Each structure stands twice: as C-alpha cells, then as structure tokens.
Tab-separated table of C-alpha atoms in Angstrom:
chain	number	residue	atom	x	y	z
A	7	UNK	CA	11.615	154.483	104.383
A	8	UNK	CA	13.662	151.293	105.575
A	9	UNK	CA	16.591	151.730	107.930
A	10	UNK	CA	19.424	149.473	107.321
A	11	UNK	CA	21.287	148.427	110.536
A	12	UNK	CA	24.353	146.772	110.297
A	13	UNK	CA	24.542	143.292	112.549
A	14	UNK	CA	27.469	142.981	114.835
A	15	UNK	CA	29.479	139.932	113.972
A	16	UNK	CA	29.415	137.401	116.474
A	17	UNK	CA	31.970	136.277	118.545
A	18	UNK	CA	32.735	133.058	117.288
A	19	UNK	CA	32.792	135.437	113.580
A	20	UNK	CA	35.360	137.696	115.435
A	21	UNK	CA	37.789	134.727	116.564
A	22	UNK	CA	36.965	132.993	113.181
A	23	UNK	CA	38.747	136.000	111.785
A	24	UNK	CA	41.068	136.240	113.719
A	25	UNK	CA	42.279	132.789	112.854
A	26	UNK	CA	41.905	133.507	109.559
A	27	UNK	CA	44.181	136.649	109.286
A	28	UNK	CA	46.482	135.977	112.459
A	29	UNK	CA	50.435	135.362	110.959
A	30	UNK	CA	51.279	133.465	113.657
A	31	UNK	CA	48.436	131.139	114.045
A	32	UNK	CA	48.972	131.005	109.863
A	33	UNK	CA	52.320	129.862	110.808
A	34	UNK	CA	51.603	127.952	114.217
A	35	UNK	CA	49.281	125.352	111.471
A	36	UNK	CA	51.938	125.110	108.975
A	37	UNK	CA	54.367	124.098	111.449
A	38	UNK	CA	52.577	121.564	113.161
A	39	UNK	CA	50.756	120.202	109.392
A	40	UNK	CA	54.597	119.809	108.650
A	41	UNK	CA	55.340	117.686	111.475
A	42	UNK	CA	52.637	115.433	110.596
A	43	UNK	CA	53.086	115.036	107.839
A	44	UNK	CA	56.504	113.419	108.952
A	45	UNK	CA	54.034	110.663	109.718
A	46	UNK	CA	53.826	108.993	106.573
A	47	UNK	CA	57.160	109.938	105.267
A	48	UNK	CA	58.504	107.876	108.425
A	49	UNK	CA	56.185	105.192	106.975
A	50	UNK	CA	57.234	105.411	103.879
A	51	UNK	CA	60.927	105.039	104.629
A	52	UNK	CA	60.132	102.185	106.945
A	53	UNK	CA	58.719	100.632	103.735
A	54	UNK	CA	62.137	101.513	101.690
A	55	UNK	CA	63.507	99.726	104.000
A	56	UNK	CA	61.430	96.325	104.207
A	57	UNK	CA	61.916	95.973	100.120
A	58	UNK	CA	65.630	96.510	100.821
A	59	UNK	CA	65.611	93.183	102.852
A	60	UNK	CA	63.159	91.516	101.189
A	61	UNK	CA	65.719	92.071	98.054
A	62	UNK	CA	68.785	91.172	100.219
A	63	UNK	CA	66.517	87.869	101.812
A	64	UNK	CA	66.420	87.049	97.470
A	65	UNK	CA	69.935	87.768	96.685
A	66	UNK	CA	70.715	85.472	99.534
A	67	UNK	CA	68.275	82.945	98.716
A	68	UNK	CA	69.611	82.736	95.258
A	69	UNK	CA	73.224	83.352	96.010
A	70	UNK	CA	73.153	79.946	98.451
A	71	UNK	CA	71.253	77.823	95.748
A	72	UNK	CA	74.157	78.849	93.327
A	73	UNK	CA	77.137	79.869	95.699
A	74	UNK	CA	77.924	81.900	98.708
A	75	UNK	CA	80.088	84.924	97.951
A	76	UNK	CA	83.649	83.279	98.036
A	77	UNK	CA	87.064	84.120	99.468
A	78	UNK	CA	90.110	81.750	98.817
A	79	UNK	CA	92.754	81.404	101.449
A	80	UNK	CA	95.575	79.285	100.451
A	81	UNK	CA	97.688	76.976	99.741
A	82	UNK	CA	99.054	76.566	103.151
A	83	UNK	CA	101.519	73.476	103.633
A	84	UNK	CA	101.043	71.709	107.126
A	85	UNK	CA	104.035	69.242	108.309
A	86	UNK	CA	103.029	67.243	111.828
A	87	UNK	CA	105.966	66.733	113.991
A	88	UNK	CA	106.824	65.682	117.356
A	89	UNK	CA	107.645	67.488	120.051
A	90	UNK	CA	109.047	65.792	123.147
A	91	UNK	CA	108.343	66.299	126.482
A	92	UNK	CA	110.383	64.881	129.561
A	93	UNK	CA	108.706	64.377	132.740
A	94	UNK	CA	110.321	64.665	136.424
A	95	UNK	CA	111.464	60.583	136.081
A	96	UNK	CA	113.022	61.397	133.469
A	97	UNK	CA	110.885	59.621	131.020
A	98	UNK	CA	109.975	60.943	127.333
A	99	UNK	CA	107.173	61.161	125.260
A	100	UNK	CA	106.010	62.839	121.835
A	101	UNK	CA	103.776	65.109	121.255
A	102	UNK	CA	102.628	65.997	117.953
A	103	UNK	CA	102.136	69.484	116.172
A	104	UNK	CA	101.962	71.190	113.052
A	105	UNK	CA	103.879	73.600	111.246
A	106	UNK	CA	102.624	75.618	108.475
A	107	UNK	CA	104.508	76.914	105.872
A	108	UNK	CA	103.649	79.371	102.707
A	109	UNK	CA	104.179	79.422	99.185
A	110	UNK	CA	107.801	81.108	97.885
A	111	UNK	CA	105.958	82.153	94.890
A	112	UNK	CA	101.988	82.100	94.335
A	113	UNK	CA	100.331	83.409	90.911
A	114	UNK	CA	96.582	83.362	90.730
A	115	UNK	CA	94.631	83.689	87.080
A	116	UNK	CA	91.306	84.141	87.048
A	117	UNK	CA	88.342	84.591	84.919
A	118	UNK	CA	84.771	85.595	86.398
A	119	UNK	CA	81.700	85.335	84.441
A	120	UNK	CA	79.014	87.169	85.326
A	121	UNK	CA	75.135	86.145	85.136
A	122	UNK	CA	72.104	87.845	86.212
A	123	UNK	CA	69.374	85.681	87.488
A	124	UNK	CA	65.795	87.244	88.868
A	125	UNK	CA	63.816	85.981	91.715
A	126	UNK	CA	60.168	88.089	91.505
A	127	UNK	CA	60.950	91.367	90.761
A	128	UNK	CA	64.967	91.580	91.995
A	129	UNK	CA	68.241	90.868	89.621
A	130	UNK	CA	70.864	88.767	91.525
A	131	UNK	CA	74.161	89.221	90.401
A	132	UNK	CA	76.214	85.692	90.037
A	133	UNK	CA	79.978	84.897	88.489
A	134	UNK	CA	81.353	81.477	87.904
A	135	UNK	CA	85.151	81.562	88.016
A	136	UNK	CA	87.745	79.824	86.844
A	137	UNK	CA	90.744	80.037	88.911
A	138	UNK	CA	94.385	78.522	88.703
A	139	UNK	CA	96.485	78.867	91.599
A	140	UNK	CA	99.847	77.758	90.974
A	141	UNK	CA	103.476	78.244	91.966
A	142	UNK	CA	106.412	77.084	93.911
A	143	UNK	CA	106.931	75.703	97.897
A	144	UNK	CA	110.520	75.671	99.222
A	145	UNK	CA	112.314	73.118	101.094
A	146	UNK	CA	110.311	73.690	104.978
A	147	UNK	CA	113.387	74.860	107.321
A	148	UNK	CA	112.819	73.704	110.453
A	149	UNK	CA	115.927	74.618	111.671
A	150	UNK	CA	115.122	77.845	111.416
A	151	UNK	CA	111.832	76.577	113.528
A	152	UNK	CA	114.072	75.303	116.750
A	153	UNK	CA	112.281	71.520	114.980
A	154	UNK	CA	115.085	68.520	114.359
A	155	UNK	CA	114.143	67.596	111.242
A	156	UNK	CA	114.446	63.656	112.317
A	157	UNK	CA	111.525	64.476	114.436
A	158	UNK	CA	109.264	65.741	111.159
A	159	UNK	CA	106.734	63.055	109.849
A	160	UNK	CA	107.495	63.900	105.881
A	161	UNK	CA	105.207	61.230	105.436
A	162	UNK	CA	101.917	63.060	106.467
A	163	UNK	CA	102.191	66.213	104.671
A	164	UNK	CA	98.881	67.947	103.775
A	165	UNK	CA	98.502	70.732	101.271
A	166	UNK	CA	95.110	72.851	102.521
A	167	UNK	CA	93.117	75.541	100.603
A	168	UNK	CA	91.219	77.375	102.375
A	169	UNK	CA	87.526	77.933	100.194
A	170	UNK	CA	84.432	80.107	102.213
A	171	UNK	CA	81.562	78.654	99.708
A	172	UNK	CA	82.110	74.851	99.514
A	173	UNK	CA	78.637	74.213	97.298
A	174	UNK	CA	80.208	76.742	94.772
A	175	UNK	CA	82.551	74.025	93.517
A	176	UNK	CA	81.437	72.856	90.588
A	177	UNK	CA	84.258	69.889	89.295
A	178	UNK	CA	87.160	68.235	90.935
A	179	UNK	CA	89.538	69.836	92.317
A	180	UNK	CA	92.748	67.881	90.941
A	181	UNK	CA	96.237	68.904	92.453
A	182	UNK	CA	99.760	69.053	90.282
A	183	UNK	CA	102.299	68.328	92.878
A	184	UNK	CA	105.549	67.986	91.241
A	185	UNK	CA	104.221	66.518	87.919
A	186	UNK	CA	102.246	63.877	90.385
A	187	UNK	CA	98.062	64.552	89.826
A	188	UNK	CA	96.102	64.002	93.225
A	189	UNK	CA	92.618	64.644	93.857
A	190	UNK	CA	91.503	67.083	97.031
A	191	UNK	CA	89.201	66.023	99.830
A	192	UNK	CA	86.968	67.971	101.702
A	193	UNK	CA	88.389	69.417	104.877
A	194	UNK	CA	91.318	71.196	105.957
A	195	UNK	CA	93.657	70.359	108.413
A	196	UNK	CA	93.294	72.713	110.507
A	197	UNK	CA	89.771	74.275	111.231
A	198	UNK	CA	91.223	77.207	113.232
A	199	UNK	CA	93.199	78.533	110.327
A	200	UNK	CA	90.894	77.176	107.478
A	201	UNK	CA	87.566	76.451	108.797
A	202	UNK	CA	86.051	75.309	105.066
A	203	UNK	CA	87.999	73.989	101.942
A	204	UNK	CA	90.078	70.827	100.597
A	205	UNK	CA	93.190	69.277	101.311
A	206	UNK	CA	95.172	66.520	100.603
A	207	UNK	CA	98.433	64.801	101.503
A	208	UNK	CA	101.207	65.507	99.342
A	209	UNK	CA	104.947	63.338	99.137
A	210	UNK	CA	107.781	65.275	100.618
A	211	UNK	CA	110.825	64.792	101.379
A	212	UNK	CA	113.647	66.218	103.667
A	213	UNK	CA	116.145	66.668	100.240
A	214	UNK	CA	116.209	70.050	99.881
A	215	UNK	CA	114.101	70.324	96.524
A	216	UNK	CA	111.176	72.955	95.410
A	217	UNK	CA	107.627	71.556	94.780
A	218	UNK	CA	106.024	73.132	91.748
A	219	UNK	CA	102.066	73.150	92.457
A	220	UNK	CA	98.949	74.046	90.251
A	221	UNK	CA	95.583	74.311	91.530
A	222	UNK	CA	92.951	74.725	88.927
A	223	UNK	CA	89.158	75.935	90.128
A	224	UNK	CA	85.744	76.119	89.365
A	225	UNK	CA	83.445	77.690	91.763
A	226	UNK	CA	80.352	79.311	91.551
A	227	UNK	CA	80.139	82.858	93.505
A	228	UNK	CA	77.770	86.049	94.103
A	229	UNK	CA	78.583	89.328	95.686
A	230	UNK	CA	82.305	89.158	95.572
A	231	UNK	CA	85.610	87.132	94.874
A	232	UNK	CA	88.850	87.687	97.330
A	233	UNK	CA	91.956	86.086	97.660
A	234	UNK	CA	94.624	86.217	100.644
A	235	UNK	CA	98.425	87.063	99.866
A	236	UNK	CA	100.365	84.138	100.788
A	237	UNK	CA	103.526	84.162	98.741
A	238	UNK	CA	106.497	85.431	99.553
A	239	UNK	CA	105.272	87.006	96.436
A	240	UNK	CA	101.593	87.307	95.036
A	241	UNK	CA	100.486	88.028	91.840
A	242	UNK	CA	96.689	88.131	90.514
A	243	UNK	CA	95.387	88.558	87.631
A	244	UNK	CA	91.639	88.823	87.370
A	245	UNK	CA	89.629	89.340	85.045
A	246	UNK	CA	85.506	89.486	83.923
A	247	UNK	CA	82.942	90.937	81.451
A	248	UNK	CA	81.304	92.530	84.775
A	249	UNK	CA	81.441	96.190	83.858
A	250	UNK	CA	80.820	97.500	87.415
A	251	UNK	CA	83.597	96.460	90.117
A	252	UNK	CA	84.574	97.435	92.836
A	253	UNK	CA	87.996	96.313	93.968
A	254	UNK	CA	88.258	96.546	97.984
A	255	UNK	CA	89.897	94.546	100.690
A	256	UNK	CA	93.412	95.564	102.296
A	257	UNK	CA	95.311	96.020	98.831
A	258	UNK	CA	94.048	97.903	95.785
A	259	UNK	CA	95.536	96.734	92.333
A	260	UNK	CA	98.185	97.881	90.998
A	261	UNK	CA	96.765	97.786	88.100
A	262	UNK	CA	93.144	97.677	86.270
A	263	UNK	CA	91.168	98.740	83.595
A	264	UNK	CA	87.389	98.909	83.473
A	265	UNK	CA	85.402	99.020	80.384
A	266	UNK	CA	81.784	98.550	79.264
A	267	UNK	CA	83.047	94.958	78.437
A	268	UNK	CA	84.331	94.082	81.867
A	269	UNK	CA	87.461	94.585	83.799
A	270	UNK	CA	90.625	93.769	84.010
A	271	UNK	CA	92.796	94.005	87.339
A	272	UNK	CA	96.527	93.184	88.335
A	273	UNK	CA	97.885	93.145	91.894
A	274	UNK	CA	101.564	92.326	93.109
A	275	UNK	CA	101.938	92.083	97.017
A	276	UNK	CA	105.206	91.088	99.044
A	277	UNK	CA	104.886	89.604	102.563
A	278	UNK	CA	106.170	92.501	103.898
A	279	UNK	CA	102.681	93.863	103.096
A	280	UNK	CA	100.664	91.410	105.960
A	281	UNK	CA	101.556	90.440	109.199
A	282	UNK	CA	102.147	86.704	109.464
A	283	UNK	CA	105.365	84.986	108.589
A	284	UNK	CA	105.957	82.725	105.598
A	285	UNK	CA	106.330	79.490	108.122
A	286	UNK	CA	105.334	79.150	111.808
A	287	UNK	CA	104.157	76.510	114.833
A	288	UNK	CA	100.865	75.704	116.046
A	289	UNK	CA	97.966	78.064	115.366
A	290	UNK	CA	99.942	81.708	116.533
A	291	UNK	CA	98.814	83.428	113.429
A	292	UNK	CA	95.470	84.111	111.758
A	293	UNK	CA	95.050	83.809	107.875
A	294	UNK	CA	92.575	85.734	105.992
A	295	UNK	CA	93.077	88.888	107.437
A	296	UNK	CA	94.973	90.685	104.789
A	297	UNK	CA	92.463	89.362	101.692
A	298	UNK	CA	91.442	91.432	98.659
A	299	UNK	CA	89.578	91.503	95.934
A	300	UNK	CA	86.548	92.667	94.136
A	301	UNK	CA	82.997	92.990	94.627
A	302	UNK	CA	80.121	92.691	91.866
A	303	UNK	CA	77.981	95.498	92.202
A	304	UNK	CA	74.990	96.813	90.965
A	305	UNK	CA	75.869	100.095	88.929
A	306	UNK	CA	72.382	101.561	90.381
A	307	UNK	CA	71.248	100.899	93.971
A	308	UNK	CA	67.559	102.061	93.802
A	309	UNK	CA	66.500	101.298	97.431
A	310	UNK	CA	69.635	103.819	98.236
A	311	UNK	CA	68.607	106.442	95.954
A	312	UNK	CA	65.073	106.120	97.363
A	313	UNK	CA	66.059	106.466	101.109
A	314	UNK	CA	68.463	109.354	99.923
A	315	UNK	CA	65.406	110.782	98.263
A	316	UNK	CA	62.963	110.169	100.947
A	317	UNK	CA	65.370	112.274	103.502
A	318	UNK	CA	64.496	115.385	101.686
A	319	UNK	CA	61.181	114.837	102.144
A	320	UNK	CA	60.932	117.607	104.893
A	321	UNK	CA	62.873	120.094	103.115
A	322	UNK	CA	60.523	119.689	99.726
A	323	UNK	CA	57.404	119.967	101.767
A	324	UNK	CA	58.836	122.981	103.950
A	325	UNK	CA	59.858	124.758	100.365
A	326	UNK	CA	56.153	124.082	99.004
A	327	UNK	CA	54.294	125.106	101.846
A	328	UNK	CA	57.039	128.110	101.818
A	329	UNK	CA	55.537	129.477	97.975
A	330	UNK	CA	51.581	129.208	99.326
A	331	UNK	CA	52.362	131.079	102.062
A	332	UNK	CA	53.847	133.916	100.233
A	333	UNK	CA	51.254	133.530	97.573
A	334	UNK	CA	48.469	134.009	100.446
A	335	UNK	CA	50.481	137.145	102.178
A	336	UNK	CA	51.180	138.532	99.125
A	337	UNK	CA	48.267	138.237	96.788
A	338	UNK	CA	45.793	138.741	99.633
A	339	UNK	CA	43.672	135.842	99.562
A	340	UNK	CA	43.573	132.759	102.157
A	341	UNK	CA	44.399	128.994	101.903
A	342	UNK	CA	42.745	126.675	104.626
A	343	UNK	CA	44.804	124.686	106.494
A	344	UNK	CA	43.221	121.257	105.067
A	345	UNK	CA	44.122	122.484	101.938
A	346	UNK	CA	47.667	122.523	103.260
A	347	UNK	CA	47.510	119.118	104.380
A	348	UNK	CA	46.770	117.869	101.069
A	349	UNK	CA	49.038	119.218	99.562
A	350	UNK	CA	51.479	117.611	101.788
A	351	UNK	CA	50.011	114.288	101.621
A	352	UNK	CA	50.269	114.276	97.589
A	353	UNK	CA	54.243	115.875	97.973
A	354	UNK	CA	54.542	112.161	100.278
A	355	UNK	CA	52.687	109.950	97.751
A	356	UNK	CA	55.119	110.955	95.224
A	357	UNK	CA	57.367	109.123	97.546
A	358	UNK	CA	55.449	106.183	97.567
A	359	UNK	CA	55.023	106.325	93.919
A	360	UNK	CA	58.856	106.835	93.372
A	361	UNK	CA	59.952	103.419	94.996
A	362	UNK	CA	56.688	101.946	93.262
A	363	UNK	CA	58.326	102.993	89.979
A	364	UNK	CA	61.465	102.338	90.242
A	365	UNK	CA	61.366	98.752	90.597
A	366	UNK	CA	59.716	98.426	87.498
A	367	UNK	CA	61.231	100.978	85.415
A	368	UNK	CA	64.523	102.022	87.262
A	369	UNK	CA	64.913	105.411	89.387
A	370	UNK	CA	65.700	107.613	87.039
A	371	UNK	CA	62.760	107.031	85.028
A	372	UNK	CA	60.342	106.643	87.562
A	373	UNK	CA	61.205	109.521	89.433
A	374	UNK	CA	60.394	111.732	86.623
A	375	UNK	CA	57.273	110.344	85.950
A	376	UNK	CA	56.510	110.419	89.828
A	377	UNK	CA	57.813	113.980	89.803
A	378	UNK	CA	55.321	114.982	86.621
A	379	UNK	CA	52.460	112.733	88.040
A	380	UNK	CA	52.135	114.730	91.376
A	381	UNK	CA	53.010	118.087	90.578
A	382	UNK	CA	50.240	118.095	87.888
A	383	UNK	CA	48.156	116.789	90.448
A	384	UNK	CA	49.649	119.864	92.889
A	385	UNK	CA	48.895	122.380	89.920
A	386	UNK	CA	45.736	121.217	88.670
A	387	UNK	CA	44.655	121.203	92.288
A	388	UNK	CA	46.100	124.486	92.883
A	389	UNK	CA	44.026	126.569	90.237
A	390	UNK	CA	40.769	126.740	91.873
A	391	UNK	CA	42.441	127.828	94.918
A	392	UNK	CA	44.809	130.493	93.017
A	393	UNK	CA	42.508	132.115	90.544
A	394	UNK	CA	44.985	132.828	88.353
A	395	UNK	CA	46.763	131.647	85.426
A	396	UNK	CA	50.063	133.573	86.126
A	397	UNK	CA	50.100	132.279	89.542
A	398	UNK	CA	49.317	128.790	88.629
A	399	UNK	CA	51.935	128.758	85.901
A	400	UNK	CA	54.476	130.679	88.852
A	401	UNK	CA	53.223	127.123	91.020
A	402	UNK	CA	54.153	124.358	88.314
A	403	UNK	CA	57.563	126.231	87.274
A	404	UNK	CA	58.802	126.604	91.115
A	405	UNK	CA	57.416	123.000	91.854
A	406	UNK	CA	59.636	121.822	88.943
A	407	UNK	CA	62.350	123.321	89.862
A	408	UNK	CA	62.411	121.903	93.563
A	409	UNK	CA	62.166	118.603	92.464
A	410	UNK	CA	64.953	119.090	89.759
A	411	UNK	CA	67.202	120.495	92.568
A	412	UNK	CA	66.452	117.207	94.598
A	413	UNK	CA	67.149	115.013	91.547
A	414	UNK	CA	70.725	116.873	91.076
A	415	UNK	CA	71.499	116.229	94.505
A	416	UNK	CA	70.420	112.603	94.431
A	417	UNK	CA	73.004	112.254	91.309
A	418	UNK	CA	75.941	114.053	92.748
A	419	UNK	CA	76.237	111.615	95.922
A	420	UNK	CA	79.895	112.611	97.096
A	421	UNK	CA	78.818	116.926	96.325
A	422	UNK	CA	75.169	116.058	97.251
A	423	UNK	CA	75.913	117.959	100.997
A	424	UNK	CA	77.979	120.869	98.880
A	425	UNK	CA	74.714	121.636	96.352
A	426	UNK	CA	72.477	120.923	98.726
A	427	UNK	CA	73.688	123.804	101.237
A	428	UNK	CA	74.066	125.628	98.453
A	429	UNK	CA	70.270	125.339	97.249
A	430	UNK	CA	68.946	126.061	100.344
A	431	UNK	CA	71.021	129.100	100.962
A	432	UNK	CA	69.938	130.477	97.474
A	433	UNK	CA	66.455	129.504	98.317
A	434	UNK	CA	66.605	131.538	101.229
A	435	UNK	CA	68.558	134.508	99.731
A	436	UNK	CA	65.423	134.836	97.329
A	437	UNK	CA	62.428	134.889	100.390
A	438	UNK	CA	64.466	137.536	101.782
A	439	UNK	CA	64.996	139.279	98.530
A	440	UNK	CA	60.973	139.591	98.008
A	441	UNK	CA	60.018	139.537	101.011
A	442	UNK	CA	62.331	142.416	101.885
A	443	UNK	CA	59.234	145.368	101.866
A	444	UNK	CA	56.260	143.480	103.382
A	445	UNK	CA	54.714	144.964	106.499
A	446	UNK	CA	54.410	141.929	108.077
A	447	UNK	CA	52.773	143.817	111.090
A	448	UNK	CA	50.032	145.085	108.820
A	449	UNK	CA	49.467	142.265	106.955
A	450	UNK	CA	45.890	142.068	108.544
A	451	UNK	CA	44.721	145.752	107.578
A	452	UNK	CA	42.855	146.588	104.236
A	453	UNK	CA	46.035	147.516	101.740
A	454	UNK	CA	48.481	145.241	100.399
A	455	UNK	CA	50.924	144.903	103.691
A	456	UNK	CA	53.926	146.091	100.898
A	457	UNK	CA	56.169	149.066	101.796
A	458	UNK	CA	57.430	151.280	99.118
C-alpha cells in the first residue's frame, strides 16, 4: 500500500498566489499598466500634432506661391500741407504734413472663386477675387482741421489702398477718378497707416466738388478675405461658390445666405461703428482695426477631430480594462497583467491607425474601419482568454458601444462635454448596478464572491 502525502507549496507558490488572487495588487497593475500606457498615446498626439504643421508649413507654402491671405484697407485720401513754425527771431518756416481723409460713401462688390490645389497628401484652399471698390470723396475741410486751406498743396494729392498680399495682384490696378483713368503704383504714402498696397496722385482742387472713384481688383488669396469700414457709410457685398464660410472680424453681416453652391453675404456699417474719424492729422489713428470679413474653411478639420479623439484615449482604455476586470471577478478565472498591456497597446494603435486613415479616406470613414480593425483584433484575441462564446460576444458588443459613444461625442463638438458627462455617469451607474452584491472581501475564497 502507497501513502500519498500532499507537498507543501512553496513559498514563492504561496506569494505567487497571492498575487494572483490579491484585489488590490489586481488593481495596483491595472493602474499603473494604465499610466503607461499614456506613453504612447502622448506619442501619438505629439505625432497629431507634427502632421498638423507639416499641413499648415503646405498651406503656407502654397498660399505664398499663389497669394497670402488678403485684407484690403482703403481708399484713404492723403493731402500734404504746411505747417509753420516761428522761431524766437521771429523767423518762419514750413513744415510739411499730411492729412487723411475717408470716403463719404464706399461700396465694395466682390466675387471669390474658390480652387483647391494639393501639395502631397493636403488640399489647400485658394479664391481669386474680383473686387470693385467704388464711391464718393467730399470736398477735404480743413477748416474744420484748424489747416488754412492756402497752406494745402492740392497739387500732391495721393489716393492709397491699403492691400496685405501684394503678389496676389494679378492685373493693373487702373483708378476712375472723376471720369480721369490713372494707373496705381506700388507703395502707399504712408507706411505707418498702410504698410503694403498702391497709390497714386490724384487732381484736386480747393472748389468744393465730390470725386466719384472706382477701384476695380484682381487678387489672388487663401485662408480669408477682409475689408476695413471706411465710409461714412460701407456697404459689401460678397459673394463665392465656397460652400463653407465663416464670416468673422468686428462686424457680422447683416445679411447672408449659405448654400451648397456658395454664399452670399451683405454688410452695412456707419462710422459710428469704429473708432477713428472720417478725416484727421498726422498718423493719430490706426486703420485696420475694425476689418471684417470671411474666412475659407475646411468643412472637416481631421487633425482636430484626431486630437479631440486622441484625448479620450484614457477614458476608452480605463472603460476596457474596467469590463476584464469584472469579467475576471465575476466569472472566476484570471487575466495576466501582460495580457492587459496588450490590450492597451492595440486600444492606442487604433489611434495611430485613425490619423493613418483619415488622411487618405477622411475621419469618418477611417475611424470606423480603425474602430472595426482593432476591436476584432481585441475580440479575436480575447476568446482564448474568455472561454466562452457568450462572453466573447458580451466583449465585441460593449467594445462597440464605447467606441460609438466616443464617435457621438467627437460629432457633437459644442454638447461633446454635456454627452460625455453624461456617458460616463451612466457607465458608472451600471458597475454599481452589477456590482451591487459582490463580496469583494471574499473574492479570494472557493464560491463565487456574489451575495444573495
């Protein structure tokens, strides 16, 4: 007859146990796989990031080939005169300075085309606009200015327009002064008010008449078109087959109307609206201040949507790790912390994946393909470690349903904070719900840890 003895475990058995079945060391590795895994993600975002200049670095490479984005400041008339200073002796001698003086009227038309050009993989947004700038100067009062008008030099009048993107100009830019044509120069009189645009010097004089004008312009653009208000009255009307504006600056219009075609917008602004005068000396006053407009954007910012995405990186791991560890306290079988880890590293590939994607097929698309891709990878990985077909099928549906939450949040932008509280709340409510009879103090003895 053969006695049976039963072998101690070892120490090293003991403490391997231990490890094995201890909730808080369960919970101690979670916590800190968690944090590394923060690793990558960082990484990852660092990388969203680089693309996002390295697109900016093409739109700006392409935008200063074809034209910087442009902002139009003007006309502003400038009259020299001289100012006279007497010394101690009694002796006299002129100075000269400039007033500036602003439109009565000034009506702006304009017509933006866009076009899309690509450099590598990126789509640069471009418009080419056709401008007219017209309307009506007043006879300057320099009476009003404390100026003798025998001391103004009508002769050397300049009209100036201010323009930001000079190589955007793509003909002559021909002036209609009272019925007399004259052709614009570079430079403006004055590079403290108007440090980039044209000018030229118009025929005045001091007889009390109004000087119709009409300024007709060509200029290439990207990013966005904006004018300054200075008539007495302004009124713009703009229009383009870009379908996705977005009208900013200090006025919005009064009008507009956006359609799959394009837009159209209307704007009507009074000089009580800024704060400069219609007419003043030397350079007390600083124009483009006040300017408006539009900007071309792109309807879908997918560097954005990735960073936005990327953010809840954290809270999708935490919710993953969240249903294996129930699944291990519950069902009564154990998941090695490795195993953890790669799970976590495939949850931040999908990341890398995403922004892969979505330059190639746009975000939308790619992260549902990114979101399929990895949780059948997830899943598939899962099953020899679950042993069971309920629980694996429990896995893919809760997986699926994380990273549809995510997506909803990703769409709502301005509720994304609202739904996202929301989610998390709910997710919350339902670990307490089931988790509401577990012994977690007997977790480690034989039975099933569940209270009835």
């Amino acid at each position: 007859i053969k006695t049976m003895q039963t072998q101690e475990p070892s120490t090293f058995q003991r403490i391997s146990n231990w490890l094995k079945q201890s909730l808080f060391v369960k919970l101690l590795s979670i916590g800190f796989i968690i944090l590394l895994l923060m690793i990558p993600n960082s990484m990852i975002q660092s990388l969203i990031y680089e693309r996002q200049q390295r697109q900016t670095e093409a739109i700006r490479e392409v935008s200063n080939a074809w034209g910087a984005p442009q902002t139009i400041v003007g006309p502003v008339l400038m009259l020299p005169y001289n100012r006279w200073v007497e010394y101690a002796d009694g002796k006299k001698s002129a100075v000269q300075e400039v007033a500036h003086f602003l439109p009565l009227k000034l009506e702006v038309e304009g017509d933006a085309r866009h076009e899309i050009r690509k450099r590598s993989i990126f789509d640069v947004i471009l418009y080419q606009a056709d401008l007219t700038l017209k309307g009506v100067f007043e006879q300057p009062d320099f009476v009003n200015l404390h100026i003798d008008p025998r001391d103004v030099l009508w002769d050397q009048a300049k009209l100036s327009v201010g323009i930001s993107g000079m190589t955007g100009i793509k003909s002559n830019i021909n002036l209609d002064w009272a019925g007399t044509t004259l052709r614009m120069e570079s430079g403006t009189t004055s590079q403290k008010l108007l440090p980039q645009g044209v000018s030229v010097e118009v025929p005045m004089r001091n007889d009390g008449k109004q000087y119709a004008f009409a300024i007709p312009l060509k200029i290439n653009g990207s990013d966005y078109l904006k004018l300054d208000p200075l008539g007495k009255e302004t009124q713009v009307n703009l229009k383009s087959d870009w379908h996705s504006p977005s009208f900013e600056g200090s006025f919005l219009p009064d009008q507009r109307e956006i359609t799959p075609n394009g837009f159209t917008a209307r704007w009507t602004i009074l000089d009580l609206n800024r704060n400069y005068p219609q007419s003043w000396l030397g350079e007390d006053f600083k124009l483009g201040e006040s300017t408006f407009g539009v900007r071309f954007i792109q309807p879908v910012d997918e560097y954005a949507k990735n960073n936005r995405s990327a953010k809840y990186a954290i809270l999708v791991i935490g919710l993953t790790f969240l249903i294996y560890f129930f699944f291990e306290t519950m069902r009564r079988f154990h998941i090695h912390p490795f195993q953890y880890f790669l799970i976590g590293l495939a949850i931040s590939v999908f990341y890398l994946l995403l922004l892969s994607l979505s330059e190639q097929i746009g975000f939308n698309y790619a992260y549902l393909a990114a979101s399929v891709a990895t949780i059948g990878l997830i899943v598939v990985y899962s099953a020899s470690v679950l042993k069971s077909i309920r629980l694996v099928i429990q896995l893919a549906l809760m997986l699926s349903a994380i990273y549809g939450f995510i997506f909803i949040i990703l769409q709502l932008e301005d509720y994304a904070l609202l739904a996202g509280s929301l989610g998390i709340f709910a997710a919350l409510a339902a670990v307490m719900y089931y988790s509401r009879k577990v012994d977690w103090y007997n977790l480690g003895d034989k039975g099933d840890g569940i209270v009835e």
